[in-house]
PDB file of N, CA, C and O in Angstrom:
ATOM      1  N   MET Y   1       0.849  -1.177   0.000  1.00  0.00           N
ATOM      2  CA  MET Y   1       0.000   0.000   0.000  1.00  0.00           C
ATOM      3  C   MET Y   1       0.895   1.241   0.000  1.00  0.00           C
ATOM      4  O   MET Y   1       1.876   1.300   0.735  1.00  0.00           O
ATOM      5  N   PRO Y   2       0.551   2.234  -0.806  1.00  0.00           N
ATOM      6  CA  PRO Y   2       1.350   3.458  -0.834  1.00  0.00           C
ATOM      7  C   PRO Y   2       1.220   4.237   0.478  1.00  0.00           C
ATOM      8  O   PRO Y   2       0.234   4.119   1.197  1.00  0.00           O
ATOM      9  N   LYS Y   3       2.229   5.029   0.746  1.00  0.00           N
ATOM     10  CA  LYS Y   3       2.243   5.863   1.947  1.00  0.00           C
ATOM     11  C   LYS Y   3       1.218   6.989   1.808  1.00  0.00           C
ATOM     12  O   LYS Y   3       1.091   7.597   0.743  1.00  0.00           O
ATOM     13  N   ILE Y   4       0.508   7.278   2.892  1.00  0.00           N
ATOM     14  CA  ILE Y   4      -0.464   8.367   2.928  1.00  0.00           C
ATOM     15  C   ILE Y   4       0.110   9.474   3.803  1.00  0.00           C
ATOM     16  O   ILE Y   4       0.542   9.233   4.926  1.00  0.00           O
ATOM     17  N   VAL Y   5       0.094  10.691   3.275  1.00  0.00           N
ATOM     18  CA  VAL Y   5       0.570  11.853   4.017  1.00  0.00           C
ATOM     19  C   VAL Y   5      -0.520  12.916   3.960  1.00  0.00           C
ATOM     20  O   VAL Y   5      -1.078  13.192   2.889  1.00  0.00           O
ATOM     21  N   MET Y   6      -0.821  13.492   5.126  1.00  0.00           N
ATOM     22  CA  MET Y   6      -1.832  14.535   5.193  1.00  0.00           C
ATOM     23  C   MET Y   6      -1.238  15.772   5.873  1.00  0.00           C
ATOM     24  O   MET Y   6      -0.711  15.680   6.976  1.00  0.00           O
ATOM     25  N   TYR Y   7      -1.314  16.908   5.187  1.00  0.00           N
ATOM     26  CA  TYR Y   7      -0.892  18.190   5.741  1.00  0.00           C
ATOM     27  C   TYR Y   7      -2.099  18.812   6.417  1.00  0.00           C
ATOM     28  O   TYR Y   7      -3.182  18.883   5.815  1.00  0.00           O
ATOM     29  N   VAL Y   8      -1.928  19.259   7.667  1.00  0.00           N
ATOM     30  CA  VAL Y   8      -3.048  19.745   8.471  1.00  0.00           C
ATOM     31  C   VAL Y   8      -2.635  20.959   9.295  1.00  0.00           C
ATOM     32  O   VAL Y   8      -1.466  21.304   9.379  1.00  0.00           O
ATOM     33  N   THR Y   9      -3.639  21.551   9.946  1.00  0.00           N
ATOM     34  CA  THR Y   9      -3.432  22.452  11.074  1.00  0.00           C
ATOM     35  C   THR Y   9      -4.279  21.915  12.215  1.00  0.00           C
ATOM     36  O   THR Y   9      -5.230  21.153  11.989  1.00  0.00           O
ATOM     37  N   GLN Y  10      -3.945  22.309  13.422  1.00  0.00           N
ATOM     38  CA  GLN Y  10      -4.630  21.780  14.601  1.00  0.00           C
ATOM     39  C   GLN Y  10      -6.080  22.235  14.719  1.00  0.00           C
ATOM     40  O   GLN Y  10      -6.899  21.534  15.289  1.00  0.00           O
ATOM     41  N   THR Y  11      -6.415  23.394  14.186  1.00  0.00           N
ATOM     42  CA  THR Y  11      -7.756  23.949  14.383  1.00  0.00           C
ATOM     43  C   THR Y  11      -8.688  23.760  13.195  1.00  0.00           C
ATOM     44  O   THR Y  11      -9.799  24.274  13.196  1.00  0.00           O
ATOM     45  N   CYS Y  12      -8.272  23.021  12.212  1.00  0.00           N
ATOM     46  CA  CYS Y  12      -9.039  22.866  10.971  1.00  0.00           C
ATOM     47  C   CYS Y  12     -10.088  21.760  11.098  1.00  0.00           C
ATOM     48  O   CYS Y  12      -9.746  20.585  11.266  1.00  0.00           O
ATOM     49  N   PRO Y  13     -11.383  22.108  11.009  1.00  0.00           N
ATOM     50  CA  PRO Y  13     -12.419  21.074  11.102  1.00  0.00           C
ATOM     51  C   PRO Y  13     -12.398  20.104   9.916  1.00  0.00           C
ATOM     52  O   PRO Y  13     -12.730  18.927  10.076  1.00  0.00           O
ATOM     53  N   PHE Y  14     -11.986  20.561   8.755  1.00  0.00           N
ATOM     54  CA  PHE Y  14     -11.920  19.678   7.594  1.00  0.00           C
ATOM     55  C   PHE Y  14     -10.788  18.661   7.748  1.00  0.00           C
ATOM     56  O   PHE Y  14     -10.884  17.540   7.272  1.00  0.00           O
ATOM     57  N   CYS Y  15      -9.722  19.079   8.444  1.00  0.00           N
ATOM     58  CA  CYS Y  15      -8.634  18.151   8.742  1.00  0.00           C
ATOM     59  C   CYS Y  15      -9.134  17.040   9.658  1.00  0.00           C
ATOM     60  O   CYS Y  15      -8.808  15.863   9.460  1.00  0.00           O
ATOM     61  N   THR Y  16      -9.930  17.408  10.636  1.00  0.00           N
ATOM     62  CA  THR Y  16     -10.509  16.426  11.555  1.00  0.00           C
ATOM     63  C   THR Y  16     -11.401  15.454  10.800  1.00  0.00           C
ATOM     64  O   THR Y  16     -11.353  14.238  11.034  1.00  0.00           O
ATOM     65  N   MET Y  17     -12.191  15.955   9.862  1.00  0.00           N
ATOM     66  CA  MET Y  17     -13.070  15.081   9.077  1.00  0.00           C
ATOM     67  C   MET Y  17     -12.255  14.156   8.169  1.00  0.00           C
ATOM     68  O   MET Y  17     -12.609  12.982   8.003  1.00  0.00           O
ATOM     69  N   ALA Y  18     -11.168  14.671   7.597  1.00  0.00           N
ATOM     70  CA  ALA Y  18     -10.307  13.825   6.754  1.00  0.00           C
ATOM     71  C   ALA Y  18      -9.667  12.718   7.585  1.00  0.00           C
ATOM     72  O   ALA Y  18      -9.612  11.565   7.157  1.00  0.00           O
ATOM     73  N   ARG Y  19      -9.214  13.063   8.772  1.00  0.00           N
ATOM     74  CA  ARG Y  19      -8.639  12.048   9.661  1.00  0.00           C
ATOM     75  C   ARG Y  19      -9.680  10.989  10.003  1.00  0.00           C
ATOM     76  O   ARG Y  19      -9.373   9.795  10.008  1.00  0.00           O
ATOM     77  N   SER Y  20     -10.894  11.418  10.289  1.00  0.00           N
ATOM     78  CA  SER Y  20     -11.964  10.472  10.621  1.00  0.00           C
ATOM     79  C   SER Y  20     -12.260   9.534   9.462  1.00  0.00           C
ATOM     80  O   SER Y  20     -12.483   8.338   9.670  1.00  0.00           O
ATOM     81  N   LEU Y  21     -12.243  10.058   8.249  1.00  0.00           N
ATOM     82  CA  LEU Y  21     -12.492   9.218   7.080  1.00  0.00           C
ATOM     83  C   LEU Y  21     -11.404   8.154   6.958  1.00  0.00           C
ATOM     84  O   LEU Y  21     -11.704   6.964   6.789  1.00  0.00           O
ATOM     85  N   LEU Y  22     -10.147   8.569   7.071  1.00  0.00           N
ATOM     86  CA  LEU Y  22      -9.039   7.614   6.958  1.00  0.00           C
ATOM     87  C   LEU Y  22      -9.028   6.641   8.134  1.00  0.00           C
ATOM     88  O   LEU Y  22      -8.801   5.443   7.942  1.00  0.00           O
ATOM     89  N   ASP Y  23      -9.302   7.142   9.331  1.00  0.00           N
ATOM     90  CA  ASP Y  23      -9.365   6.271  10.510  1.00  0.00           C
ATOM     91  C   ASP Y  23     -10.478   5.239  10.352  1.00  0.00           C
ATOM     92  O   ASP Y  23     -10.312   4.074  10.708  1.00  0.00           O
ATOM     93  N   GLY Y  24     -11.613   5.672   9.804  1.00  0.00           N
ATOM     94  CA  GLY Y  24     -12.748   4.771   9.606  1.00  0.00           C
ATOM     95  C   GLY Y  24     -12.436   3.635   8.646  1.00  0.00           C
ATOM     96  O   GLY Y  24     -13.049   2.569   8.719  1.00  0.00           O
ATOM     97  N   LYS Y  25     -11.479   3.863   7.758  1.00  0.00           N
ATOM     98  CA  LYS Y  25     -11.053   2.818   6.831  1.00  0.00           C
ATOM     99  C   LYS Y  25      -9.900   1.993   7.407  1.00  0.00           C
ATOM    100  O   LYS Y  25      -9.402   1.087   6.753  1.00  0.00           O
ATOM    101  N   GLY Y  26      -9.478   2.342   8.622  1.00  0.00           N
ATOM    102  CA  GLY Y  26      -8.392   1.613   9.262  1.00  0.00           C
ATOM    103  C   GLY Y  26      -7.033   1.871   8.643  1.00  0.00           C
ATOM    104  O   GLY Y  26      -6.150   1.010   8.698  1.00  0.00           O
ATOM    105  N   LEU Y  27      -6.844   3.047   8.075  1.00  0.00           N
ATOM    106  CA  LEU Y  27      -5.604   3.356   7.367  1.00  0.00           C
ATOM    107  C   LEU Y  27      -4.607   4.074   8.261  1.00  0.00           C
ATOM    108  O   LEU Y  27      -4.974   4.910   9.082  1.00  0.00           O
ATOM    109  N   ALA Y  28      -3.348   3.759   8.079  1.00  0.00           N
ATOM    110  CA  ALA Y  28      -2.264   4.475   8.753  1.00  0.00           C
ATOM    111  C   ALA Y  28      -1.810   5.602   7.833  1.00  0.00           C
ATOM    112  O   ALA Y  28      -1.767   5.440   6.612  1.00  0.00           O
ATOM    113  N   TYR Y  29      -1.488   6.727   8.427  1.00  0.00           N
ATOM    114  CA  TYR Y  29      -1.059   7.871   7.632  1.00  0.00           C
ATOM    115  C   TYR Y  29      -0.157   8.754   8.479  1.00  0.00           C
ATOM    116  O   TYR Y  29      -0.209   8.745   9.703  1.00  0.00           O
ATOM    117  N   ASP Y  30       0.676   9.522   7.799  1.00  0.00           N
ATOM    118  CA  ASP Y  30       1.543  10.492   8.461  1.00  0.00           C
ATOM    119  C   ASP Y  30       0.863  11.847   8.420  1.00  0.00           C
ATOM    120  O   ASP Y  30       0.246  12.212   7.407  1.00  0.00           O
ATOM    121  N   VAL Y  31       0.983  12.594   9.508  1.00  0.00           N
ATOM    122  CA  VAL Y  31       0.397  13.925   9.611  1.00  0.00           C
ATOM    123  C   VAL Y  31       1.527  14.936   9.715  1.00  0.00           C
ATOM    124  O   VAL Y  31       2.437  14.783  10.532  1.00  0.00           O
ATOM    125  N   ILE Y  32       1.448  15.962   8.879  1.00  0.00           N
ATOM    126  CA  ILE Y  32       2.413  17.054   8.928  1.00  0.00           C
ATOM    127  C   ILE Y  32       1.632  18.315   9.263  1.00  0.00           C
ATOM    128  O   ILE Y  32       0.797  18.765   8.477  1.00  0.00           O
ATOM    129  N   ASP Y  33       1.885  18.864  10.449  1.00  0.00           N
ATOM    130  CA  ASP Y  33       1.201  20.071  10.913  1.00  0.00           C
ATOM    131  C   ASP Y  33       1.945  21.291  10.373  1.00  0.00           C
ATOM    132  O   ASP Y  33       3.090  21.539  10.753  1.00  0.00           O
ATOM    133  N   VAL Y  34       1.295  22.036   9.498  1.00  0.00           N
ATOM    134  CA  VAL Y  34       1.911  23.206   8.894  1.00  0.00           C
ATOM    135  C   VAL Y  34       1.446  24.505   9.553  1.00  0.00           C
ATOM    136  O   VAL Y  34       1.826  25.589   9.119  1.00  0.00           O
ATOM    137  N   GLY Y  35       0.648  24.389  10.596  1.00  0.00           N
ATOM    138  CA  GLY Y  35       0.021  25.547  11.214  1.00  0.00           C
ATOM    139  C   GLY Y  35       0.978  26.597  11.732  1.00  0.00           C
ATOM    140  O   GLY Y  35       0.696  27.789  11.629  1.00  0.00           O
ATOM    141  N   SER Y  36       2.087  26.212  12.296  1.00  0.00           N
ATOM    142  CA  SER Y  36       2.999  27.191  12.879  1.00  0.00           C
ATOM    143  C   SER Y  36       4.360  27.195  12.192  1.00  0.00           C
ATOM    144  O   SER Y  36       5.320  27.718  12.727  1.00  0.00           O
ATOM    145  N   ASP Y  37       4.428  26.630  11.005  1.00  0.00           N
ATOM    146  CA  ASP Y  37       5.699  26.510  10.298  1.00  0.00           C
ATOM    147  C   ASP Y  37       5.554  27.087   8.891  1.00  0.00           C
ATOM    148  O   ASP Y  37       5.072  26.422   7.976  1.00  0.00           O
ATOM    149  N   ARG Y  38       5.972  28.333   8.735  1.00  0.00           N
ATOM    150  CA  ARG Y  38       5.821  29.014   7.436  1.00  0.00           C
ATOM    151  C   ARG Y  38       6.576  28.301   6.308  1.00  0.00           C
ATOM    152  O   ARG Y  38       6.097  28.244   5.184  1.00  0.00           O
ATOM    153  N   ALA Y  39       7.729  27.761   6.613  1.00  0.00           N
ATOM    154  CA  ALA Y  39       8.511  27.059   5.587  1.00  0.00           C
ATOM    155  C   ALA Y  39       7.773  25.804   5.135  1.00  0.00           C
ATOM    156  O   ALA Y  39       7.717  25.497   3.937  1.00  0.00           O
ATOM    157  N   MET Y  40       7.184  25.084   6.080  1.00  0.00           N
ATOM    158  CA  MET Y  40       6.434  23.873   5.735  1.00  0.00           C
ATOM    159  C   MET Y  40       5.171  24.232   4.952  1.00  0.00           C
ATOM    160  O   MET Y  40       4.788  23.531   4.028  1.00  0.00           O
ATOM    161  N   TRP Y  41       4.531  25.344   5.313  1.00  0.00           N
ATOM    162  CA  TRP Y  41       3.345  25.806   4.584  1.00  0.00           C
ATOM    163  C   TRP Y  41       3.733  26.148   3.143  1.00  0.00           C
ATOM    164  O   TRP Y  41       3.022  25.783   2.204  1.00  0.00           O
ATOM    165  N   ALA Y  42       4.856  26.806   2.963  1.00  0.00           N
ATOM    166  CA  ALA Y  42       5.331  27.140   1.616  1.00  0.00           C
ATOM    167  C   ALA Y  42       5.634  25.877   0.825  1.00  0.00           C
ATOM    168  O   ALA Y  42       5.334  25.798  -0.379  1.00  0.00           O
ATOM    169  N   GLU Y  43       6.189  24.863   1.487  1.00  0.00           N
ATOM    170  CA  GLU Y  43       6.448  23.583   0.831  1.00  0.00           C
ATOM    171  C   GLU Y  43       5.136  22.929   0.385  1.00  0.00           C
ATOM    172  O   GLU Y  43       5.040  22.406  -0.727  1.00  0.00           O
ATOM    173  N   LEU Y  44       4.136  22.992   1.253  1.00  0.00           N
ATOM    174  CA  LEU Y  44       2.821  22.439   0.911  1.00  0.00           C
ATOM    175  C   LEU Y  44       2.241  23.150  -0.307  1.00  0.00           C
ATOM    176  O   LEU Y  44       1.738  22.505  -1.229  1.00  0.00           O
ATOM    177  N   GLN Y  45       2.314  24.473  -0.319  1.00  0.00           N
ATOM    178  CA  GLN Y  45       1.787  25.237  -1.458  1.00  0.00           C
ATOM    179  C   GLN Y  45       2.508  24.871  -2.747  1.00  0.00           C
ATOM    180  O   GLN Y  45       1.878  24.710  -3.792  1.00  0.00           O
ATOM    181  N   ALA Y  46       3.814  24.742  -2.686  1.00  0.00           N
ATOM    182  CA  ALA Y  46       4.587  24.392  -3.882  1.00  0.00           C
ATOM    183  C   ALA Y  46       4.236  22.989  -4.353  1.00  0.00           C
ATOM    184  O   ALA Y  46       4.133  22.739  -5.559  1.00  0.00           O
ATOM    185  N   LYS Y  47       4.049  22.072  -3.420  1.00  0.00           N
ATOM    186  CA  LYS Y  47       3.776  20.678  -3.765  1.00  0.00           C
ATOM    187  C   LYS Y  47       2.353  20.475  -4.283  1.00  0.00           C
ATOM    188  O   LYS Y  47       2.126  19.694  -5.200  1.00  0.00           O
ATOM    189  N   SER Y  48       1.387  21.196  -3.692  1.00  0.00           N
ATOM    190  CA  SER Y  48      -0.024  20.956  -4.030  1.00  0.00           C
ATOM    191  C   SER Y  48      -0.625  22.006  -4.954  1.00  0.00           C
ATOM    192  O   SER Y  48      -1.656  21.754  -5.588  1.00  0.00           O
ATOM    193  N   GLY Y  49      -0.027  23.187  -4.983  1.00  0.00           N
ATOM    194  CA  GLY Y  49      -0.614  24.274  -5.751  1.00  0.00           C
ATOM    195  C   GLY Y  49      -1.827  24.874  -5.058  1.00  0.00           C
ATOM    196  O   GLY Y  49      -2.580  25.644  -5.656  1.00  0.00           O
ATOM    197  N   ARG Y  50      -2.028  24.545  -3.800  1.00  0.00           N
ATOM    198  CA  ARG Y  50      -3.189  25.026  -3.044  1.00  0.00           C
ATOM    199  C   ARG Y  50      -2.741  25.697  -1.759  1.00  0.00           C
ATOM    200  O   ARG Y  50      -1.665  25.441  -1.248  1.00  0.00           O
ATOM    201  N   ASN Y  51      -3.633  26.520  -1.222  1.00  0.00           N
ATOM    202  CA  ASN Y  51      -3.350  27.276  -0.018  1.00  0.00           C
ATOM    203  C   ASN Y  51      -4.332  26.925   1.103  1.00  0.00           C
ATOM    204  O   ASN Y  51      -4.720  27.782   1.879  1.00  0.00           O
ATOM    205  N   THR Y  52      -4.779  25.684   1.137  1.00  0.00           N
ATOM    206  CA  THR Y  52      -5.738  25.238   2.142  1.00  0.00           C
ATOM    207  C   THR Y  52      -5.299  23.898   2.718  1.00  0.00           C
ATOM    208  O   THR Y  52      -4.493  23.191   2.129  1.00  0.00           O
ATOM    209  N   VAL Y  53      -5.833  23.574   3.872  1.00  0.00           N
ATOM    210  CA  VAL Y  53      -5.626  22.266   4.477  1.00  0.00           C
ATOM    211  C   VAL Y  53      -6.986  21.654   4.749  1.00  0.00           C
ATOM    212  O   VAL Y  53      -7.972  22.388   4.867  1.00  0.00           O
ATOM    213  N   PRO Y  54      -7.077  20.348   4.821  1.00  0.00           N
ATOM    214  CA  PRO Y  54      -5.993  19.401   4.642  1.00  0.00           C
ATOM    215  C   PRO Y  54      -5.626  19.255   3.170  1.00  0.00           C
ATOM    216  O   PRO Y  54      -6.416  19.602   2.288  1.00  0.00           O
ATOM    217  N   GLN Y  55      -4.438  18.719   2.945  1.00  0.00           N
ATOM    218  CA  GLN Y  55      -4.031  18.265   1.621  1.00  0.00           C
ATOM    219  C   GLN Y  55      -3.519  16.843   1.816  1.00  0.00           C
ATOM    220  O   GLN Y  55      -2.645  16.598   2.634  1.00  0.00           O
ATOM    221  N   VAL Y  56      -4.103  15.933   1.056  1.00  0.00           N
ATOM    222  CA  VAL Y  56      -3.816  14.512   1.212  1.00  0.00           C
ATOM    223  C   VAL Y  56      -3.061  14.007  -0.010  1.00  0.00           C
ATOM    224  O   VAL Y  56      -3.459  14.289  -1.151  1.00  0.00           O
ATOM    225  N   PHE Y  57      -1.992  13.257   0.261  1.00  0.00           N
ATOM    226  CA  PHE Y  57      -1.208  12.618  -0.786  1.00  0.00           C
ATOM    227  C   PHE Y  57      -1.189  11.122  -0.522  1.00  0.00           C
ATOM    228  O   PHE Y  57      -0.989  10.685   0.608  1.00  0.00           O
ATOM    229  N   ILE Y  58      -1.424  10.345  -1.566  1.00  0.00           N
ATOM    230  CA  ILE Y  58      -1.297   8.896  -1.494  1.00  0.00           C
ATOM    231  C   ILE Y  58      -0.197   8.523  -2.472  1.00  0.00           C
ATOM    232  O   ILE Y  58      -0.359   8.676  -3.684  1.00  0.00           O
ATOM    233  N   GLY Y  59       0.919   8.071  -1.918  1.00  0.00           N
ATOM    234  CA  GLY Y  59       2.095   7.886  -2.756  1.00  0.00           C
ATOM    235  C   GLY Y  59       2.457   9.238  -3.348  1.00  0.00           C
ATOM    236  O   GLY Y  59       2.509  10.237  -2.646  1.00  0.00           O
ATOM    237  N   GLU Y  60       2.655   9.293  -4.627  1.00  0.00           N
ATOM    238  CA  GLU Y  60       2.962  10.548  -5.310  1.00  0.00           C
ATOM    239  C   GLU Y  60       1.710  11.259  -5.821  1.00  0.00           C
ATOM    240  O   GLU Y  60       1.800  12.348  -6.382  1.00  0.00           O
ATOM    241  N   HIS Y  61       0.544  10.641  -5.620  1.00  0.00           N
ATOM    242  CA  HIS Y  61      -0.719  11.204  -6.120  1.00  0.00           C
ATOM    243  C   HIS Y  61      -1.298  12.212  -5.137  1.00  0.00           C
ATOM    244  O   HIS Y  61      -1.507  11.894  -3.966  1.00  0.00           O
ATOM    245  N   HIS Y  62      -1.556  13.423  -5.615  1.00  0.00           N
ATOM    246  CA  HIS Y  62      -2.190  14.449  -4.789  1.00  0.00           C
ATOM    247  C   HIS Y  62      -3.701  14.265  -4.890  1.00  0.00           C
ATOM    248  O   HIS Y  62      -4.294  14.526  -5.930  1.00  0.00           O
ATOM    249  N   VAL Y  63      -4.304  13.794  -3.814  1.00  0.00           N
ATOM    250  CA  VAL Y  63      -5.758  13.603  -3.786  1.00  0.00           C
ATOM    251  C   VAL Y  63      -6.443  14.948  -3.680  1.00  0.00           C
ATOM    252  O   VAL Y  63      -7.424  15.217  -4.369  1.00  0.00           O
ATOM    253  N   GLY Y  64      -5.959  15.804  -2.793  1.00  0.00           N
ATOM    254  CA  GLY Y  64      -6.552  17.120  -2.582  1.00  0.00           C
ATOM    255  C   GLY Y  64      -7.012  17.287  -1.157  1.00  0.00           C
ATOM    256  O   GLY Y  64      -6.497  16.652  -0.240  1.00  0.00           O
ATOM    257  N   GLY Y  65      -8.016  18.149  -0.976  1.00  0.00           N
ATOM    258  CA  GLY Y  65      -8.550  18.439   0.343  1.00  0.00           C
ATOM    259  C   GLY Y  65      -9.627  17.459   0.759  1.00  0.00           C
ATOM    260  O   GLY Y  65      -9.829  16.418   0.128  1.00  0.00           O
ATOM    261  N   PHE Y  66     -10.348  17.819   1.824  1.00  0.00           N
ATOM    262  CA  PHE Y  66     -11.357  16.901   2.343  1.00  0.00           C
ATOM    263  C   PHE Y  66     -12.444  16.609   1.316  1.00  0.00           C
ATOM    264  O   PHE Y  66     -12.856  15.457   1.159  1.00  0.00           O
ATOM    265  N   ASP Y  67     -12.932  17.624   0.618  1.00  0.00           N
ATOM    266  CA  ASP Y  67     -13.980  17.388  -0.390  1.00  0.00           C
ATOM    267  C   ASP Y  67     -13.503  16.419  -1.458  1.00  0.00           C
ATOM    268  O   ASP Y  67     -14.247  15.532  -1.885  1.00  0.00           O
ATOM    269  N   ASP Y  68     -12.252  16.569  -1.878  1.00  0.00           N
ATOM    270  CA  ASP Y  68     -11.684  15.669  -2.887  1.00  0.00           C
ATOM    271  C   ASP Y  68     -11.538  14.252  -2.331  1.00  0.00           C
ATOM    272  O   ASP Y  68     -11.833  13.272  -3.019  1.00  0.00           O
ATOM    273  N   LEU Y  69     -11.075  14.151  -1.091  1.00  0.00           N
ATOM    274  CA  LEU Y  69     -10.907  12.851  -0.450  1.00  0.00           C
ATOM    275  C   LEU Y  69     -12.255  12.149  -0.294  1.00  0.00           C
ATOM    276  O   LEU Y  69     -12.389  10.962  -0.594  1.00  0.00           O
ATOM    277  N   SER Y  70     -13.248  12.894   0.140  1.00  0.00           N
ATOM    278  CA  SER Y  70     -14.586  12.341   0.315  1.00  0.00           C
ATOM    279  C   SER Y  70     -15.177  11.874  -1.013  1.00  0.00           C
ATOM    280  O   SER Y  70     -15.776  10.798  -1.107  1.00  0.00           O
ATOM    281  N   ALA Y  71     -14.993  12.668  -2.059  1.00  0.00           N
ATOM    282  CA  ALA Y  71     -15.482  12.293  -3.389  1.00  0.00           C
ATOM    283  C   ALA Y  71     -14.767  11.041  -3.891  1.00  0.00           C
ATOM    284  O   ALA Y  71     -15.389  10.156  -4.499  1.00  0.00           O
ATOM    285  N   ALA Y  72     -13.458  10.954  -3.629  1.00  0.00           N
ATOM    286  CA  ALA Y  72     -12.694   9.772  -4.043  1.00  0.00           C
ATOM    287  C   ALA Y  72     -13.198   8.536  -3.304  1.00  0.00           C
ATOM    288  O   ALA Y  72     -13.269   7.443  -3.887  1.00  0.00           O
ATOM    289  N   GLU Y  73     -13.566   8.689  -2.046  1.00  0.00           N
ATOM    290  CA  GLU Y  73     -14.107   7.567  -1.280  1.00  0.00           C
ATOM    291  C   GLU Y  73     -15.455   7.122  -1.861  1.00  0.00           C
ATOM    292  O   GLU Y  73     -15.689   5.934  -2.067  1.00  0.00           O
ATOM    293  N   ARG Y  74     -16.331   8.075  -2.148  1.00  0.00           N
ATOM    294  CA  ARG Y  74     -17.663   7.750  -2.686  1.00  0.00           C
ATOM    295  C   ARG Y  74     -17.585   7.087  -4.062  1.00  0.00           C
ATOM    296  O   ARG Y  74     -18.367   6.195  -4.368  1.00  0.00           O
ATOM    297  N   SER Y  75     -16.628   7.514  -4.883  1.00  0.00           N
ATOM    298  CA  SER Y  75     -16.530   6.992  -6.251  1.00  0.00           C
ATOM    299  C   SER Y  75     -15.763   5.675  -6.343  1.00  0.00           C
ATOM    300  O   SER Y  75     -15.759   5.039  -7.388  1.00  0.00           O
ATOM    301  N   GLY Y  76     -15.070   5.297  -5.267  1.00  0.00           N
ATOM    302  CA  GLY Y  76     -14.242   4.100  -5.305  1.00  0.00           C
ATOM    303  C   GLY Y  76     -12.805   4.374  -5.721  1.00  0.00           C
ATOM    304  O   GLY Y  76     -11.957   3.478  -5.685  1.00  0.00           O
ATOM    305  N   GLU Y  77     -12.516   5.618  -6.107  1.00  0.00           N
ATOM    306  CA  GLU Y  77     -11.159   5.971  -6.535  1.00  0.00           C
ATOM    307  C   GLU Y  77     -10.158   5.818  -5.389  1.00  0.00           C
ATOM    308  O   GLU Y  77      -9.021   5.408  -5.614  1.00  0.00           O
ATOM    309  N   LEU Y  78     -10.579   6.110  -4.166  1.00  0.00           N
ATOM    310  CA  LEU Y  78      -9.664   6.011  -3.028  1.00  0.00           C
ATOM    311  C   LEU Y  78      -9.158   4.585  -2.870  1.00  0.00           C
ATOM    312  O   LEU Y  78      -7.954   4.368  -2.707  1.00  0.00           O
ATOM    313  N   ASP Y  79     -10.046   3.610  -2.952  1.00  0.00           N
ATOM    314  CA  ASP Y  79      -9.624   2.209  -2.839  1.00  0.00           C
ATOM    315  C   ASP Y  79      -8.681   1.829  -3.973  1.00  0.00           C
ATOM    316  O   ASP Y  79      -7.737   1.061  -3.756  1.00  0.00           O
ATOM    317  N   GLN Y  80      -8.898   2.354  -5.163  1.00  0.00           N
ATOM    318  CA  GLN Y  80      -8.019   2.084  -6.290  1.00  0.00           C
ATOM    319  C   GLN Y  80      -6.632   2.649  -6.044  1.00  0.00           C
ATOM    320  O   GLN Y  80      -5.621   1.998  -6.309  1.00  0.00           O
ATOM    321  N   LEU Y  81      -6.570   3.881  -5.515  1.00  0.00           N
ATOM    322  CA  LEU Y  81      -5.282   4.491  -5.223  1.00  0.00           C
ATOM    323  C   LEU Y  81      -4.534   3.720  -4.154  1.00  0.00           C
ATOM    324  O   LEU Y  81      -3.315   3.567  -4.218  1.00  0.00           O
ATOM    325  N   LEU Y  82      -5.265   3.213  -3.176  1.00  0.00           N
ATOM    326  CA  LEU Y  82      -4.635   2.459  -2.083  1.00  0.00           C
ATOM    327  C   LEU Y  82      -4.141   1.099  -2.541  1.00  0.00           C
ATOM    328  O   LEU Y  82      -3.219   0.549  -1.956  1.00  0.00           O
ATOM    329  N   ALA Y  83      -4.740   0.565  -3.589  1.00  0.00           N
ATOM    330  CA  ALA Y  83      -4.364  -0.750  -4.088  1.00  0.00           C
ATOM    331  C   ALA Y  83      -3.123  -0.709  -4.978  1.00  0.00           C
ATOM    332  O   ALA Y  83      -2.545  -1.753  -5.286  1.00  0.00           O
ATOM    333  N   GLU Y  84      -2.745   0.467  -5.428  1.00  0.00           N
ATOM    334  CA  GLU Y  84      -1.594   0.592  -6.340  1.00  0.00           C
ATOM    335  C   GLU Y  84      -0.295   0.285  -5.659  1.00  0.00           C
ATOM    336  O   GLU Y  84      -0.090   0.475  -4.511  1.00  0.00           O
TER     337      GLU Y  84
END
């Protein structure tokens, strides 16, 4: 299974929902808190092209934020990405 990485902040409700979705599937993932680290936030922006959290990566694939993750779960795309 590819590595899952999620960029978050501590106060983000969408980050909490993304964690709950992944936890509900029994998945292990790494969390990178960018809330108080400007350099890490800049790295996230460069990597994702977005200025919001959460941002979820599965392997080298950028899934996106919570709405994208949720849509991928509903469509079955998330399971496909995890199977790669």
